[in-house]
Amino acid sequence: MSPVPVVVLVGPMGVGKSTVGQLLADRLGVVYRDTDDDIVAAEGRTIAEIFVDEGEPAFRALEKRAVGLALAEHDGVLALGGGAILDEDTRALLAGHRVVYLSMDVEEAVKRTGLNVARPLLTVNPRKQWRELMDARRHLYEEVATAVVATDGRTPEEVTQVALDALELKEA
């Protein structure tokens, strides 16, 4: 039987997938992996550089491949890039996995990210673009989610505990 991630985290940029993912992995006694990190390591350049050099479609193809590979071989906590759920095949691959959608509203996004640092899709009018991205993606996050955990006003530790409780996972 092939390995299956214990938990897959999805959600918008800046929601805390990396922080919560590492905390979940620590609490569950498993390894944390991020498909954005996989892409950066494989390509030898940042996500923003890939967007600038080759465009979003080329990045999405790399992302689709990275997600498929990680879902097939990783048995710990896996975080996906914010746009990974845009791909229909990727959403189909997530069926049957424990997927936690970490959600937040735009004001929380502004507080956390400033909506200005290394975010290639949010360069012109960050608040407006973030809202538009979420309008386009929210239903897709919800479609793949086993559990939805709001991160607004919560510490990463609180979000981690809510996710563990929602999935009824026991700590290692």
Tab-separated table of C-alpha atoms in Angstrom:
chain	number	residue	atom	x	y	z
A	1	MET	CA	0.000	0.000	0.000
A	2	SER	CA	1.334	3.438	-0.880
A	3	PRO	CA	1.896	6.038	1.828
A	4	VAL	CA	-0.864	8.511	2.510
A	5	PRO	CA	-0.371	11.911	4.138
A	6	VAL	CA	-1.788	12.016	7.667
A	7	VAL	CA	-3.116	15.519	6.961
A	8	VAL	CA	-3.109	17.761	3.889
A	9	LEU	CA	-3.376	21.518	4.484
A	10	VAL	CA	-4.938	23.860	1.929
A	11	GLY	CA	-5.796	27.534	2.076
A	12	PRO	CA	-4.795	30.951	0.811
A	13	MET	CA	-1.305	32.400	0.892
A	14	GLY	CA	-0.319	33.705	4.293
A	15	VAL	CA	-2.909	31.674	6.225
A	16	GLY	CA	-0.229	29.797	8.148
A	17	LYS	CA	-0.056	26.450	6.361
A	18	SER	CA	3.710	26.184	6.933
A	19	THR	CA	3.582	27.144	10.608
A	20	VAL	CA	0.543	25.016	11.437
A	21	GLY	CA	1.843	22.188	9.264
A	22	GLN	CA	5.104	22.006	11.193
A	23	LEU	CA	3.241	22.160	14.528
A	24	LEU	CA	0.860	19.396	13.415
A	25	ALA	CA	3.773	17.245	12.266
A	26	ASP	CA	5.568	17.755	15.588
A	27	ARG	CA	2.456	16.904	17.595
A	28	LEU	CA	1.687	13.830	15.477
A	29	GLY	CA	5.294	12.616	15.392
A	30	VAL	CA	5.552	12.727	11.590
A	31	VAL	CA	7.490	14.689	8.951
A	32	TYR	CA	6.269	17.994	7.474
A	33	ARG	CA	6.461	18.695	3.737
A	34	ASP	CA	5.422	21.681	1.617
A	35	THR	CA	4.925	21.311	-2.139
A	36	ASP	CA	6.035	24.925	-2.717
A	37	ASP	CA	9.371	23.998	-1.087
A	38	ASP	CA	9.542	20.936	-3.349
A	39	ILE	CA	9.101	23.144	-6.428
A	40	VAL	CA	11.724	25.664	-5.283
A	41	ALA	CA	14.202	22.856	-4.572
A	42	ALA	CA	13.563	21.150	-7.925
A	43	GLU	CA	13.698	24.361	-9.967
A	44	GLY	CA	16.467	26.154	-8.060
A	45	ARG	CA	14.538	29.417	-7.964
A	46	THR	CA	11.685	31.044	-6.084
A	47	ILE	CA	7.999	30.722	-6.919
A	48	ALA	CA	7.959	34.439	-7.784
A	49	GLU	CA	10.863	33.942	-10.228
A	50	ILE	CA	9.041	31.055	-11.916
A	51	PHE	CA	5.931	33.258	-12.289
A	52	VAL	CA	7.980	36.112	-13.774
A	53	ASP	CA	10.171	33.951	-16.024
A	54	GLU	CA	7.610	31.445	-17.304
A	55	GLY	CA	4.153	32.630	-16.258
A	56	GLU	CA	1.412	31.163	-14.124
A	57	PRO	CA	0.479	28.243	-16.451
A	58	ALA	CA	4.053	26.909	-16.336
A	59	PHE	CA	4.097	27.222	-12.546
A	60	ARG	CA	0.721	25.462	-12.235
A	61	ALA	CA	2.065	22.534	-14.295
A	62	LEU	CA	5.059	22.237	-11.949
A	63	GLU	CA	2.715	22.510	-8.968
A	64	LYS	CA	0.381	19.793	-10.266
A	65	ARG	CA	3.319	17.424	-10.709
A	66	ALA	CA	4.735	18.261	-7.262
A	67	VAL	CA	1.379	17.710	-5.543
A	68	GLY	CA	0.778	14.394	-7.299
A	69	LEU	CA	4.224	13.155	-6.294
A	70	ALA	CA	3.882	14.313	-2.683
A	71	LEU	CA	0.422	12.757	-2.287
A	72	ALA	CA	1.798	9.455	-3.597
A	73	GLU	CA	4.956	9.288	-1.493
A	74	HIS	CA	4.579	11.375	1.680
A	75	ASP	CA	3.085	9.924	4.863
A	76	GLY	CA	3.325	12.946	7.155
A	77	VAL	CA	1.730	16.395	7.118
A	78	LEU	CA	1.589	17.967	3.656
A	79	ALA	CA	0.930	21.637	2.842
A	80	LEU	CA	-0.136	22.648	-0.657
A	81	GLY	CA	0.386	26.012	-2.314
A	82	GLY	CA	-2.580	28.363	-2.234
A	83	GLY	CA	-3.553	27.740	-5.854
A	84	ALA	CA	-2.992	23.982	-6.015
A	85	ILE	CA	-6.733	23.315	-5.686
A	86	LEU	CA	-7.403	25.164	-8.961
A	87	ASP	CA	-6.467	22.009	-10.873
A	88	GLU	CA	-9.356	19.573	-11.317
A	89	ASP	CA	-7.052	16.521	-11.312
A	90	THR	CA	-5.443	17.693	-8.084
A	91	ARG	CA	-8.853	18.108	-6.458
A	92	ALA	CA	-9.714	14.563	-7.557
A	93	LEU	CA	-6.452	13.269	-6.042
A	94	LEU	CA	-7.384	14.894	-2.715
A	95	ALA	CA	-10.607	12.871	-2.469
A	96	GLY	CA	-10.304	10.404	0.375
A	97	HIS	CA	-7.512	12.336	2.110
A	98	ARG	CA	-7.861	14.205	5.406
A	99	VAL	CA	-7.781	17.763	4.112
A	100	VAL	CA	-7.908	20.799	6.391
A	101	TYR	CA	-8.833	24.125	4.823
A	102	LEU	CA	-7.275	26.905	6.878
A	103	SER	CA	-9.426	29.979	6.288
A	104	MET	CA	-9.067	33.680	7.099
A	105	ASP	CA	-10.709	36.929	6.127
A	106	VAL	CA	-9.025	39.759	4.217
A	107	GLU	CA	-8.275	41.848	7.318
A	108	GLU	CA	-6.430	38.912	8.873
A	109	ALA	CA	-4.537	38.442	5.588
A	110	VAL	CA	-3.469	42.091	5.654
A	111	LYS	CA	-2.254	41.754	9.249
A	112	ARG	CA	-0.304	38.576	8.541
A	113	THR	CA	1.253	39.224	5.180
A	114	GLY	CA	0.946	42.924	4.577
A	115	LEU	CA	-0.215	41.570	1.214
A	116	ASN	CA	2.935	42.817	-0.426
A	117	VAL	CA	5.862	40.451	0.030
A	118	ALA	CA	6.783	37.931	-2.690
A	119	ARG	CA	3.171	37.335	-3.697
A	120	PRO	CA	3.154	37.380	-7.506
A	121	LEU	CA	-0.637	37.313	-7.780
A	122	LEU	CA	-1.140	40.301	-5.465
A	123	THR	CA	1.034	43.038	-6.944
A	124	VAL	CA	-1.373	45.787	-8.061
A	125	ASN	CA	-4.282	46.205	-5.606
A	126	PRO	CA	-3.583	43.570	-2.947
A	127	ARG	CA	-6.838	43.746	-0.941
A	128	LYS	CA	-9.027	43.707	-4.045
A	129	GLN	CA	-6.969	40.955	-5.678
A	130	TRP	CA	-6.974	38.869	-2.484
A	131	ARG	CA	-10.776	39.128	-2.276
A	132	GLU	CA	-11.100	38.161	-5.949
A	133	LEU	CA	-8.748	35.196	-5.478
A	134	MET	CA	-10.764	34.030	-2.490
A	135	ASP	CA	-14.062	34.486	-4.332
A	136	ALA	CA	-12.675	32.240	-7.088
A	137	ARG	CA	-11.083	29.691	-4.743
A	138	ARG	CA	-13.164	29.471	-1.542
A	139	HIS	CA	-15.629	26.939	-2.952
A	140	LEU	CA	-12.732	24.807	-4.221
A	141	TYR	CA	-11.072	24.782	-0.806
A	142	GLU	CA	-14.412	23.821	0.727
A	143	GLU	CA	-14.953	21.129	-1.926
A	144	VAL	CA	-11.750	19.267	-0.990
A	145	ALA	CA	-11.909	19.895	2.764
A	146	THR	CA	-12.633	17.283	5.386
A	147	ALA	CA	-12.557	20.091	7.967
A	148	VAL	CA	-12.513	23.894	7.809
A	149	VAL	CA	-10.529	25.694	10.509
A	150	ALA	CA	-10.795	29.474	10.800
A	151	THR	CA	-7.452	30.997	11.747
A	152	ASP	CA	-8.669	34.536	12.431
A	153	GLY	CA	-7.648	35.729	15.888
A	154	ARG	CA	-6.111	32.356	16.799
A	155	THR	CA	-2.514	31.504	17.551
A	156	PRO	CA	-0.848	28.800	15.443
A	157	GLU	CA	-1.033	26.522	18.491
A	158	GLU	CA	-4.784	27.104	18.813
A	159	VAL	CA	-5.302	26.431	15.091
A	160	THR	CA	-3.265	23.235	15.401
A	161	GLN	CA	-5.387	22.018	18.313
A	162	VAL	CA	-8.651	22.824	16.510
A	163	ALA	CA	-7.404	20.912	13.439
A	164	LEU	CA	-6.424	17.892	15.558
A	165	ASP	CA	-9.824	17.954	17.267
A	166	ALA	CA	-11.721	18.387	13.977
A	167	LEU	CA	-9.979	15.356	12.472
A	168	GLU	CA	-10.095	13.407	15.735
A	169	LEU	CA	-6.356	12.766	15.507
A	170	LYS	CA	-4.368	11.719	18.533
A	171	GLU	CA	-0.949	13.145	19.262
A	172	ALA	CA	2.121	10.909	19.136
